[in-house]
Amino acid sequence: MTLRFGVVGTGAIGREHINRITNKLSGGKIVAVTDVNHESATQTVEAYQLDAVVYPDDKALIADPNVDAVLVTSWGPAHEETVVAAVEAGKYVFCEKPLATTGEGCLRIVEAEMKQGKKLVQVGFMRRYDTGYVQLKQAIDNHVIGQPLMIHAAHRNPQVGENYTTDMAVVDTLVHEIDVLHWLVGDDYKSVQVVFPRKTQFAHDKLHDPQLFIIETQSGIVIDVEVFVNCKYGYDIQCEVIGEEGIAKLPEFPSIVLRKDEKLSAGILNDWKYRFMDAYNIEIQDFIDSVTKKGEPQGPTSWDGYIAAVTSDACVKAQQTGEKELIELQERPDFYSEKKTQTV
Ligand code: NAI
Ligand code: NAD
Ligand code: ISE
């Protein structure tokens, strides 16, 4: 069976996903697209030579009986409305992060999904599919380093545009650590505090950069994450887990090592597109395969989207108050119980 996708949002990542479904992966086909910028949708159909209908909006696209699954790659604040409409129509959904911009918004999606009686939604937290993070998780789960005590992490982008503000360091960037780190250690978050170091001269007025987030889990693991989005030198993701019996570190992205001009050097990437290319391919192939073969996606769920949104809200509050803020989740419904939800 071929999974027929309708795409809502043909910007940067929308096009990346369209390209991988059309030219790299198997079992999926793009049959419909829409974008609030109609020209962007039409140009995408031409650029990728798609046999796809261009719809005026998401509602019309969702109503197309040829669309089995909706790929949501519009900007974050538009996600909730599209996802709820798609779920109510009984369609599968692959939604880029954030699932919704608030915890309440995610709960509306959770309720709509539970009403349908089966899982329909997967959230684009691709790091769970990155081979480095998968190896880290295996090491922790197999007690190779004993009980985790601390995590040191860094999320660095070379630069960001003028529209990227202080809160986006959380909702756009830190959100990836928020999802992957609790998954890594199998724990829930308890609190967060934010420290603002001296600001880089390369950040504009509405952005404090860098920022340091100190997050505590329920079992007492202390996590520090540096978010630095004008670091200049490249796109760099670091993660080191300190355990009672050893330390496990995320591998560096492979690069040839050069001996030249009296220097020993290795390359660093400059874009998320390349750093997580394999992870994006694996996550969407997994979505296609699990939906077509098992009738349900098995990746990050709407509940994971909810955890990320509630944690993001607390992190943004902590940016504003400078205080330690609590991260309080509702009880996990049975529908999303860990046993029922297969992890990657
Ligand atoms: P973008 O700005 O390049 O593209 C967004 C597109 O959505 C634009 O073409 C815009 O016109 C369209 N759009 C916005 N609202 C819409 C609506 N209501 N209906 C239809 N189209 C709409 O943004 P980008 O970088 O592609 O990001 C899109 C999403 O992907 C965001 O949620 C972002 O957080 C996520 N993302 C995820 C990444 C990851 O590593 N998983 C990496 C980059 C983005
Ligand atoms: P983008 O701005 O390049 O593209 C967004 C597109 O959505 C634009 O073309 C815009 O016109 C369209 N759009 C906005 N609202 C819409 C709506 N209501 N209906 C239809 N189209 C709409 O952004 P992007 O960089 O492609 O990011 C898109 C999403 O992907 C964001 O949620 C972002 O967080 C996420 N993202 C995830 C990763 C990742 O690593 N997983 C990386 C980049 C982006
Ligand atoms: C972007 O939206 C992403 O999701 C990238 O993975 C992240 O590194 C970047 O900071 C975000 O802006």
CSV table of C-alpha atoms and ligand atoms in Angstrom, one decimal:
chain,number,residue,atom,x,y,z
A,1,MET,CA,0.0,0.0,0.0
A,2,THR,CA,1.2,3.5,-0.8
A,3,LEU,CA,0.6,6.2,1.9
A,4,ARG,CA,-0.7,9.3,0.1
A,5,PHE,CA,0.4,12.5,1.8
A,6,GLY,CA,-1.2,16.0,1.7
A,7,VAL,CA,1.4,18.6,2.8
A,8,VAL,CA,0.4,21.8,4.7
A,9,GLY,CA,3.3,24.3,4.5
A,10,THR,CA,5.8,24.2,1.7
A,11,GLY,CA,8.6,26.2,3.4
A,12,ALA,CA,12.1,25.0,4.2
A,13,ILE,CA,11.4,21.7,6.0
A,14,GLY,CA,8.2,21.1,4.0
A,15,ARG,CA,10.2,20.9,0.8
A,16,GLU,CA,12.9,18.8,2.5
A,17,HIS,CA,10.3,16.2,3.5
A,18,ILE,CA,8.6,16.3,0.1
A,19,ASN,CA,11.9,15.7,-1.5
A,20,ARG,CA,12.7,12.7,0.8
A,21,ILE,CA,9.3,11.1,0.4
A,22,THR,CA,9.4,11.6,-3.4
A,23,ASN,CA,13.0,10.7,-4.1
A,24,LYS,CA,14.6,8.8,-1.3
A,25,LEU,CA,12.1,6.8,0.8
A,26,SER,CA,9.7,4.1,-0.2
A,27,GLY,CA,5.9,3.6,0.2
A,28,GLY,CA,4.9,7.3,0.2
A,29,LYS,CA,3.6,9.7,-2.4
A,30,ILE,CA,2.7,13.4,-2.3
A,31,VAL,CA,-0.8,13.9,-3.7
A,32,ALA,CA,-1.8,17.3,-2.4
A,33,VAL,CA,-0.1,20.5,-1.1
A,34,THR,CA,-1.2,23.8,0.4
A,35,ASP,CA,0.5,26.9,1.8
A,36,VAL,CA,-0.9,30.3,3.0
A,37,ASN,CA,1.6,31.6,0.4
A,38,HIS,CA,-0.2,30.0,-2.6
A,39,GLU,CA,2.7,30.7,-4.9
A,40,SER,CA,5.1,28.7,-2.7
A,41,ALA,CA,2.8,25.7,-3.0
A,42,THR,CA,2.5,26.0,-6.8
A,43,GLN,CA,6.3,26.4,-7.1
A,44,THR,CA,6.9,23.4,-5.0
A,45,VAL,CA,4.7,21.2,-7.2
A,46,GLU,CA,6.7,22.4,-10.3
A,47,ALA,CA,10.1,22.2,-8.6
A,48,TYR,CA,9.6,18.6,-7.5
A,49,GLN,CA,7.5,17.6,-10.6
A,50,LEU,CA,4.7,16.3,-8.3
A,51,ASP,CA,1.5,14.8,-9.5
A,52,ALA,CA,-0.4,16.7,-6.7
A,53,VAL,CA,-3.4,19.0,-6.3
A,54,VAL,CA,-2.7,22.5,-5.0
A,55,TYR,CA,-5.5,23.3,-2.5
A,56,PRO,CA,-6.4,26.9,-1.2
A,57,ASP,CA,-6.2,25.8,2.4
A,58,ASP,CA,-5.7,23.0,4.9
A,59,LYS,CA,-9.5,22.2,5.3
A,60,ALA,CA,-9.9,21.5,1.5
A,61,LEU,CA,-6.7,19.4,1.5
A,62,ILE,CA,-7.9,17.3,4.5
A,63,ALA,CA,-11.3,16.7,2.8
A,64,ASP,CA,-9.6,15.2,-0.2
A,65,PRO,CA,-10.4,11.4,0.0
A,66,ASN,CA,-7.1,10.7,-1.8
A,67,VAL,CA,-5.2,12.1,1.2
A,68,ASP,CA,-4.4,9.3,3.8
A,69,ALA,CA,-1.9,11.3,5.9
A,70,VAL,CA,-1.4,15.0,6.5
A,71,LEU,CA,2.2,16.3,6.8
A,72,VAL,CA,2.1,19.5,8.9
A,73,THR,CA,5.2,21.7,8.1
A,74,SER,CA,3.6,25.2,8.4
A,75,TRP,CA,4.9,27.5,11.1
A,76,GLY,CA,4.3,26.4,14.7
A,77,PRO,CA,1.3,28.6,15.7
A,78,ALA,CA,-0.7,27.1,12.8
A,79,HIS,CA,-0.1,23.5,13.7
A,80,GLU,CA,-2.9,22.9,16.3
A,81,GLU,CA,-5.8,23.9,14.0
A,82,THR,CA,-4.6,21.7,11.1
A,83,VAL,CA,-3.8,18.7,13.4
A,84,VAL,CA,-7.2,18.8,15.1
A,85,ALA,CA,-9.1,19.1,11.8
A,86,ALA,CA,-7.1,16.2,10.3
A,87,VAL,CA,-7.6,14.0,13.4
A,88,GLU,CA,-11.3,14.7,13.4
A,89,ALA,CA,-11.4,13.6,9.8
A,90,GLY,CA,-9.7,10.3,10.8
A,91,LYS,CA,-6.5,11.1,8.9
A,92,TYR,CA,-3.0,10.2,10.0
A,93,VAL,CA,-0.8,13.1,10.8
A,94,PHE,CA,3.0,13.7,10.8
A,95,CYS,CA,3.4,17.1,12.5
A,96,GLU,CA,6.7,19.0,12.8
A,97,LYS,CA,7.5,20.4,16.3
A,98,PRO,CA,5.9,22.0,18.1
A,99,LEU,CA,2.7,19.9,18.1
A,100,ALA,CA,0.9,23.1,19.4
A,101,THR,CA,2.4,26.2,21.0
A,102,THR,CA,0.6,25.6,24.4
A,103,GLY,CA,0.0,22.7,26.7
A,104,GLU,CA,-3.8,23.3,26.4
A,105,GLY,CA,-3.5,23.2,22.6
A,106,CYS,CA,-1.8,19.8,22.8
A,107,LEU,CA,-4.5,18.5,25.1
A,108,ARG,CA,-7.1,19.4,22.6
A,109,ILE,CA,-5.2,17.3,20.0
A,110,VAL,CA,-4.9,14.4,22.6
A,111,GLU,CA,-8.7,14.5,23.3
A,112,ALA,CA,-9.5,14.5,19.5
A,113,GLU,CA,-7.1,11.5,19.0
A,114,MET,CA,-8.5,9.5,21.9
A,115,LYS,CA,-12.0,10.1,20.5
A,116,GLN,CA,-10.9,8.4,17.3
A,117,GLY,CA,-9.9,5.3,19.4
A,118,LYS,CA,-6.4,4.8,17.9
A,119,LYS,CA,-3.2,6.7,17.5
A,120,LEU,CA,-3.0,8.8,14.4
A,121,VAL,CA,-0.4,11.4,15.2
A,122,GLN,CA,3.4,11.4,15.2
A,123,VAL,CA,5.5,14.5,16.2
A,124,GLY,CA,8.7,15.3,14.3
A,125,PHE,CA,11.1,14.8,17.2
A,126,MET,CA,13.7,13.2,14.9
A,127,ARG,CA,16.5,13.0,17.4
A,128,ARG,CA,15.0,9.8,18.8
A,129,TYR,CA,15.9,8.3,15.4
A,130,ASP,CA,19.5,9.7,15.3
A,131,THR,CA,22.0,6.8,15.6
A,132,GLY,CA,24.1,8.7,18.1
A,133,TYR,CA,21.2,9.3,20.5
A,134,VAL,CA,20.0,5.7,20.0
A,135,GLN,CA,23.4,4.4,21.0
A,136,LEU,CA,23.4,6.7,24.0
A,137,LYS,CA,20.0,5.4,25.1
A,138,GLN,CA,21.1,1.8,24.7
A,139,ALA,CA,24.2,2.4,26.9
A,140,ILE,CA,22.0,4.0,29.6
A,141,ASP,CA,19.3,1.3,29.3
A,142,ASN,CA,21.9,-1.5,29.5
A,143,HIS,CA,23.4,0.1,32.7
A,144,VAL,CA,26.8,0.6,31.0
A,145,ILE,CA,27.4,3.8,32.9
A,146,GLY,CA,25.3,3.0,35.9
A,147,GLN,CA,22.7,5.5,37.2
A,148,PRO,CA,22.8,8.8,35.3
A,149,LEU,CA,23.5,11.7,37.6
A,150,MET,CA,24.0,14.7,35.3
A,151,ILE,CA,23.8,15.7,31.6
A,152,HIS,CA,25.8,18.4,29.9
A,153,ALA,CA,24.3,19.5,26.6
A,154,ALA,CA,24.7,22.2,24.0
A,155,HIS,CA,22.5,23.3,21.0
A,156,ARG,CA,24.4,25.7,18.8
A,157,ASN,CA,23.3,27.3,15.5
A,158,PRO,CA,25.7,29.5,13.5
A,159,GLN,CA,23.3,32.4,13.2
A,160,VAL,CA,19.5,33.2,13.3
A,161,GLY,CA,17.4,35.8,11.5
A,162,GLU,CA,16.0,39.0,12.9
A,163,ASN,CA,12.6,37.4,13.6
A,164,TYR,CA,14.1,34.9,16.1
A,165,THR,CA,13.4,36.2,19.7
A,166,THR,CA,14.5,35.2,23.2
A,167,ASP,CA,11.5,32.8,23.7
A,168,MET,CA,12.3,31.0,20.5
A,169,ALA,CA,15.5,29.7,22.0
A,170,VAL,CA,13.0,27.5,23.9
A,171,VAL,CA,10.1,26.8,21.6
A,172,ASP,CA,12.1,26.5,18.4
A,173,THR,CA,15.5,25.2,19.6
A,174,LEU,CA,15.7,23.8,23.2
A,175,VAL,CA,12.4,21.9,22.4
A,176,HIS,CA,14.6,19.2,20.8
A,177,GLU,CA,16.6,18.6,24.0
A,178,ILE,CA,13.3,18.8,26.0
A,179,ASP,CA,12.0,15.9,24.1
A,180,VAL,CA,15.1,13.8,23.7
A,181,LEU,CA,16.6,14.1,27.2
A,182,HIS,CA,13.7,12.7,29.2
A,183,TRP,CA,13.3,9.9,26.7
A,184,LEU,CA,17.0,9.2,27.0
A,185,VAL,CA,17.0,8.7,30.8
A,186,GLY,CA,13.3,7.5,31.1
A,187,ASP,CA,12.5,10.2,33.7
A,188,ASP,CA,10.1,13.2,34.0
A,189,TYR,CA,11.1,16.8,34.5
A,190,LYS,CA,10.6,18.6,37.8
A,191,SER,CA,11.9,22.2,37.5
A,192,VAL,CA,13.8,24.6,35.3
A,193,GLN,CA,15.9,27.7,35.9
A,194,VAL,CA,17.5,30.0,33.3
A,195,VAL,CA,20.7,31.9,33.5
A,196,PHE,CA,21.6,34.6,31.0
A,197,PRO,CA,25.4,34.9,30.5
A,198,ARG,CA,27.0,38.0,28.9
A,199,LYS,CA,25.2,38.6,25.6
A,200,THR,CA,27.1,38.1,22.3
A,201,GLN,CA,27.5,41.2,20.1
A,202,PHE,CA,26.1,39.1,17.2
A,203,ALA,CA,22.6,38.9,18.8
A,204,HIS,CA,20.0,41.6,17.9
A,205,ASP,CA,17.9,43.6,20.4
A,206,LYS,CA,15.1,41.2,20.9
A,207,LEU,CA,17.3,38.1,21.5
A,208,HIS,CA,19.3,37.3,24.5
A,209,ASP,CA,22.0,34.9,23.3
A,210,PRO,CA,23.4,32.6,24.7
A,211,GLN,CA,21.2,31.1,27.4
A,212,LEU,CA,21.8,28.4,30.0
A,213,PHE,CA,18.9,26.1,31.1
A,214,ILE,CA,19.3,24.1,34.3
A,215,ILE,CA,16.6,21.4,34.4
A,216,GLU,CA,16.0,18.9,37.2
A,217,THR,CA,14.3,15.6,36.8
A,218,GLN,CA,12.0,13.8,39.3
A,219,SER,CA,14.8,11.4,40.3
A,220,GLY,CA,17.2,14.3,40.8
A,221,ILE,CA,19.3,14.2,37.6
A,222,VAL,CA,20.6,17.7,36.9
A,223,ILE,CA,20.8,18.7,33.2
A,224,ASP,CA,22.4,21.9,31.9
A,225,VAL,CA,21.7,22.9,28.3
A,226,GLU,CA,23.5,25.8,26.6
A,227,VAL,CA,21.5,27.3,23.7
A,228,PHE,CA,23.7,29.5,21.6
A,229,VAL,CA,22.2,30.4,18.2
A,230,ASN,CA,24.8,32.9,17.0
A,231,CYS,CA,27.8,30.8,17.7
A,232,LYS,CA,29.3,31.6,14.3
A,233,TYR,CA,31.4,28.5,13.8
A,234,GLY,CA,28.8,26.0,12.8
A,235,TYR,CA,25.8,23.8,13.7
A,236,ASP,CA,26.9,21.8,16.7
A,237,ILE,CA,24.9,19.4,19.0
A,238,GLN,CA,26.6,18.1,22.1
A,239,CYS,CA,25.4,15.7,24.8
A,240,GLU,CA,27.3,14.0,27.6
A,241,VAL,CA,25.7,11.8,30.2
A,242,ILE,CA,27.6,11.5,33.5
A,243,GLY,CA,26.8,8.2,35.3
A,244,GLU,CA,27.8,6.6,38.5
A,245,GLU,CA,30.2,4.2,36.7
A,246,GLY,CA,31.2,6.1,33.6
A,247,ILE,CA,30.4,8.8,31.0
A,248,ALA,CA,28.7,8.4,27.7
A,249,LYS,CA,29.0,11.1,25.0
A,250,LEU,CA,27.1,11.7,21.8
A,251,PRO,CA,29.4,10.9,18.9
A,252,GLU,CA,30.7,13.8,16.7
A,253,PHE,CA,29.2,13.9,13.2
A,254,PRO,CA,31.6,11.9,11.0
A,255,SER,CA,34.1,14.0,9.1
A,256,ILE,CA,37.4,13.2,7.5
A,257,VAL,CA,40.4,14.3,9.6
A,258,LEU,CA,42.9,16.4,7.7
A,259,ARG,CA,46.6,16.8,8.2
A,260,LYS,CA,47.5,19.8,6.2
A,261,ASP,CA,49.5,23.1,6.4
A,262,GLU,CA,50.8,22.1,9.9
A,263,LYS,CA,47.3,21.6,11.2
A,264,LEU,CA,45.2,18.6,12.3
A,265,SER,CA,41.5,19.4,11.5
A,266,ALA,CA,38.0,18.0,11.1
A,267,GLY,CA,34.9,19.6,9.6
A,268,ILE,CA,31.8,20.9,11.5
A,269,LEU,CA,28.4,21.2,9.7
A,270,ASN,CA,26.5,24.4,9.4
A,271,ASP,CA,22.8,23.4,9.2
A,272,TRP,CA,20.3,21.1,10.9
A,273,LYS,CA,19.3,19.8,7.4
A,274,TYR,CA,22.6,17.9,7.1
A,275,ARG,CA,23.2,17.1,10.8
A,276,PHE,CA,19.9,15.2,11.1
A,277,MET,CA,19.5,14.1,7.5
A,278,ASP,CA,19.6,10.4,8.2
A,279,ALA,CA,17.3,10.8,11.3
A,280,TYR,CA,14.7,12.7,9.2
A,281,ASN,CA,14.8,9.9,6.6
A,282,ILE,CA,14.5,7.1,9.2
A,283,GLU,CA,11.6,8.9,11.2
A,284,ILE,CA,9.5,9.4,8.1
A,285,GLN,CA,10.2,5.9,6.7
A,286,ASP,CA,9.2,4.6,10.1
A,287,PHE,CA,5.9,6.6,10.0
A,288,ILE,CA,5.1,5.3,6.5
A,289,ASP,CA,5.9,1.7,7.4
A,290,SER,CA,4.1,1.6,10.8
A,291,VAL,CA,1.0,3.3,9.4
A,292,THR,CA,0.8,1.0,6.3
A,293,LYS,CA,1.8,-2.2,8.1
A,294,LYS,CA,0.5,-1.8,11.6
A,295,GLY,CA,-2.3,0.8,11.2
A,296,GLU,CA,-0.7,3.2,13.8
A,297,PRO,CA,2.4,5.4,13.9
A,298,GLN,CA,4.9,4.2,16.6
A,299,GLY,CA,7.1,7.3,17.0
A,300,PRO,CA,6.8,10.3,19.3
A,301,THR,CA,3.1,10.7,20.2
A,302,SER,CA,0.7,13.6,20.9
A,303,TRP,CA,1.4,13.0,24.6
A,304,ASP,CA,5.2,13.6,23.9
A,305,GLY,CA,4.1,16.8,22.1
A,306,TYR,CA,2.1,17.7,25.3
A,307,ILE,CA,5.1,17.0,27.6
A,308,ALA,CA,7.3,19.2,25.3
A,309,ALA,CA,4.7,22.1,25.3
A,310,VAL,CA,4.3,22.1,29.1
A,311,THR,CA,8.0,22.0,29.6
A,312,SER,CA,8.5,24.8,27.1
A,313,ASP,CA,5.9,26.9,28.9
A,314,ALA,CA,7.8,26.5,32.2
A,315,CYS,CA,11.2,27.3,30.5
A,316,VAL,CA,9.7,30.6,28.9
A,317,LYS,CA,8.3,31.5,32.3
A,318,ALA,CA,11.7,30.9,33.9
A,319,GLN,CA,13.3,33.2,31.3
A,320,GLN,CA,11.0,35.9,32.5
A,321,THR,CA,11.1,35.4,36.2
A,322,GLY,CA,14.7,34.3,36.7
A,323,GLU,CA,13.2,31.9,39.3
A,324,LYS,CA,13.1,28.1,39.5
A,325,GLU,CA,9.8,27.1,37.8
A,326,LEU,CA,8.0,23.8,38.3
A,327,ILE,CA,7.1,21.6,35.4
A,328,GLU,CA,3.7,20.0,36.2
A,329,LEU,CA,2.2,17.5,33.9
A,330,GLN,CA,-1.3,16.0,34.0
A,331,GLU,CA,-1.5,12.2,34.6
A,332,ARG,CA,-0.7,10.2,31.4
A,333,PRO,CA,-3.9,8.6,30.0
A,334,ASP,CA,-3.8,4.8,29.6
A,335,PHE,CA,-4.2,5.4,25.9
A,336,TYR,CA,-0.6,6.7,25.9
A,337,SER,CA,0.9,4.3,28.4
A,338,GLU,CA,4.6,3.5,27.8
A,339,LYS,CA,3.7,-0.2,27.4
A,340,LYS,CA,1.3,0.6,24.6
A,341,THR,CA,3.6,3.2,23.0
A,342,GLN,CA,6.5,1.5,21.3
A,343,THR,CA,9.7,3.5,21.6
A,344,VAL,CA,12.1,3.6,18.7
B,1,NAI,P1,9.2,27.9,6.8
B,1,NAI,O1,8.8,29.3,7.3
B,1,NAI,O2,10.3,27.8,5.9
B,1,NAI,O3,8.0,27.2,6.2
B,1,NAI,C1,6.7,27.3,6.8
B,1,NAI,C2,5.7,27.3,5.6
B,1,NAI,O4,4.4,27.2,6.2
B,1,NAI,C3,5.7,28.6,4.9
B,1,NAI,O5,5.8,28.3,3.5
B,1,NAI,C4,4.4,29.3,5.2
B,1,NAI,O6,3.9,30.0,4.2
B,1,NAI,C5,3.6,28.0,5.5
B,1,NAI,N1,2.5,28.2,6.4
B,1,NAI,C6,2.4,28.9,7.6
B,1,NAI,N2,1.2,28.8,8.1
B,1,NAI,C7,0.5,28.0,7.3
B,1,NAI,C8,-0.8,27.6,7.3
B,1,NAI,N3,-1.7,27.9,8.3
B,1,NAI,N4,-1.3,26.8,6.3
B,1,NAI,C9,-0.4,26.5,5.3
B,1,NAI,N5,0.8,26.9,5.2
B,1,NAI,C10,1.3,27.7,6.2
B,1,NAI,O7,9.5,27.1,8.2
B,1,NAI,P2,10.3,25.8,8.4
B,1,NAI,O8,11.7,26.1,8.8
B,1,NAI,O9,10.1,24.9,7.2
B,1,NAI,O10,9.6,25.2,9.7
B,1,NAI,C11,8.3,24.6,9.6
B,1,NAI,C12,8.1,23.8,10.8
B,1,NAI,O11,9.1,22.8,10.8
B,1,NAI,C13,8.2,24.5,12.1
B,1,NAI,O12,7.2,24.0,12.9
B,1,NAI,C14,9.5,24.2,12.6
B,1,NAI,O13,9.6,24.3,14.0
B,1,NAI,C15,9.7,22.8,12.1
B,1,NAI,N6,11.1,22.5,11.8
B,1,NAI,C16,11.6,21.4,12.4
B,1,NAI,C17,12.9,21.1,12.2
B,1,NAI,C18,13.4,19.8,12.8
B,1,NAI,O14,14.6,19.7,13.0
B,1,NAI,N7,12.6,18.9,13.1
B,1,NAI,C19,13.8,21.9,11.5
B,1,NAI,C20,13.2,23.1,10.9
B,1,NAI,C21,11.9,23.3,11.1
B,2,NAD,P1,9.3,27.9,6.8
B,2,NAD,O1,8.9,29.3,7.3
B,2,NAD,O2,10.4,27.8,5.9
B,2,NAD,O3,8.0,27.2,6.2
B,2,NAD,C1,6.8,27.4,6.8
B,2,NAD,C2,5.8,27.4,5.7
B,2,NAD,O4,4.5,27.3,6.2
B,2,NAD,C3,5.8,28.6,4.9
B,2,NAD,O5,5.9,28.3,3.5
B,2,NAD,C4,4.5,29.3,5.2
B,2,NAD,O6,4.0,30.1,4.2
B,2,NAD,C5,3.6,28.1,5.5
B,2,NAD,N1,2.5,28.3,6.4
B,2,NAD,C6,2.5,29.0,7.5
B,2,NAD,N2,1.3,29.0,8.0
B,2,NAD,C7,0.5,28.2,7.2
B,2,NAD,C8,-0.8,27.7,7.3
B,2,NAD,N3,-1.6,28.1,8.2
B,2,NAD,N4,-1.2,27.0,6.3
B,2,NAD,C9,-0.4,26.6,5.3
B,2,NAD,N5,0.9,27.0,5.3
B,2,NAD,C10,1.3,27.8,6.2
B,2,NAD,O7,9.6,27.1,8.1
B,2,NAD,P2,10.4,25.8,8.3
B,2,NAD,O8,11.8,26.1,8.7
B,2,NAD,O9,10.1,24.9,7.2
B,2,NAD,O10,9.7,25.2,9.6
B,2,NAD,C11,8.4,24.7,9.6
B,2,NAD,C12,8.2,23.8,10.8
B,2,NAD,O11,9.2,22.8,10.9
B,2,NAD,C13,8.3,24.6,12.1
B,2,NAD,O12,7.3,24.1,12.9
B,2,NAD,C14,9.6,24.3,12.6
B,2,NAD,O13,9.7,24.3,14.0
B,2,NAD,C15,9.8,22.9,12.1
B,2,NAD,N6,11.2,22.6,11.9
B,2,NAD,C16,11.7,21.4,12.4
B,2,NAD,C17,13.0,21.1,12.3
B,2,NAD,C18,13.5,19.9,12.9
B,2,NAD,O14,14.7,19.8,13.1
B,2,NAD,N7,12.7,18.9,13.2
B,2,NAD,C19,13.8,21.9,11.5
B,2,NAD,C20,13.3,23.0,10.9
B,2,NAD,C21,11.9,23.3,11.1
B,3,ISE,C1,14.9,24.8,13.9
B,3,ISE,O1,13.5,25.0,13.8
B,3,ISE,C2,15.1,23.3,14.2
B,3,ISE,O2,14.2,22.6,14.6
B,3,ISE,C3,16.5,22.9,14.3
B,3,ISE,O3,16.7,21.6,14.6
B,3,ISE,C4,17.1,23.7,15.4
B,3,ISE,O4,18.5,23.4,15.6
B,3,ISE,C5,17.0,25.2,15.2
B,3,ISE,O5,17.5,25.9,16.3
B,3,ISE,C6,15.5,25.6,15.0
B,3,ISE,O6,15.4,27.0,14.6
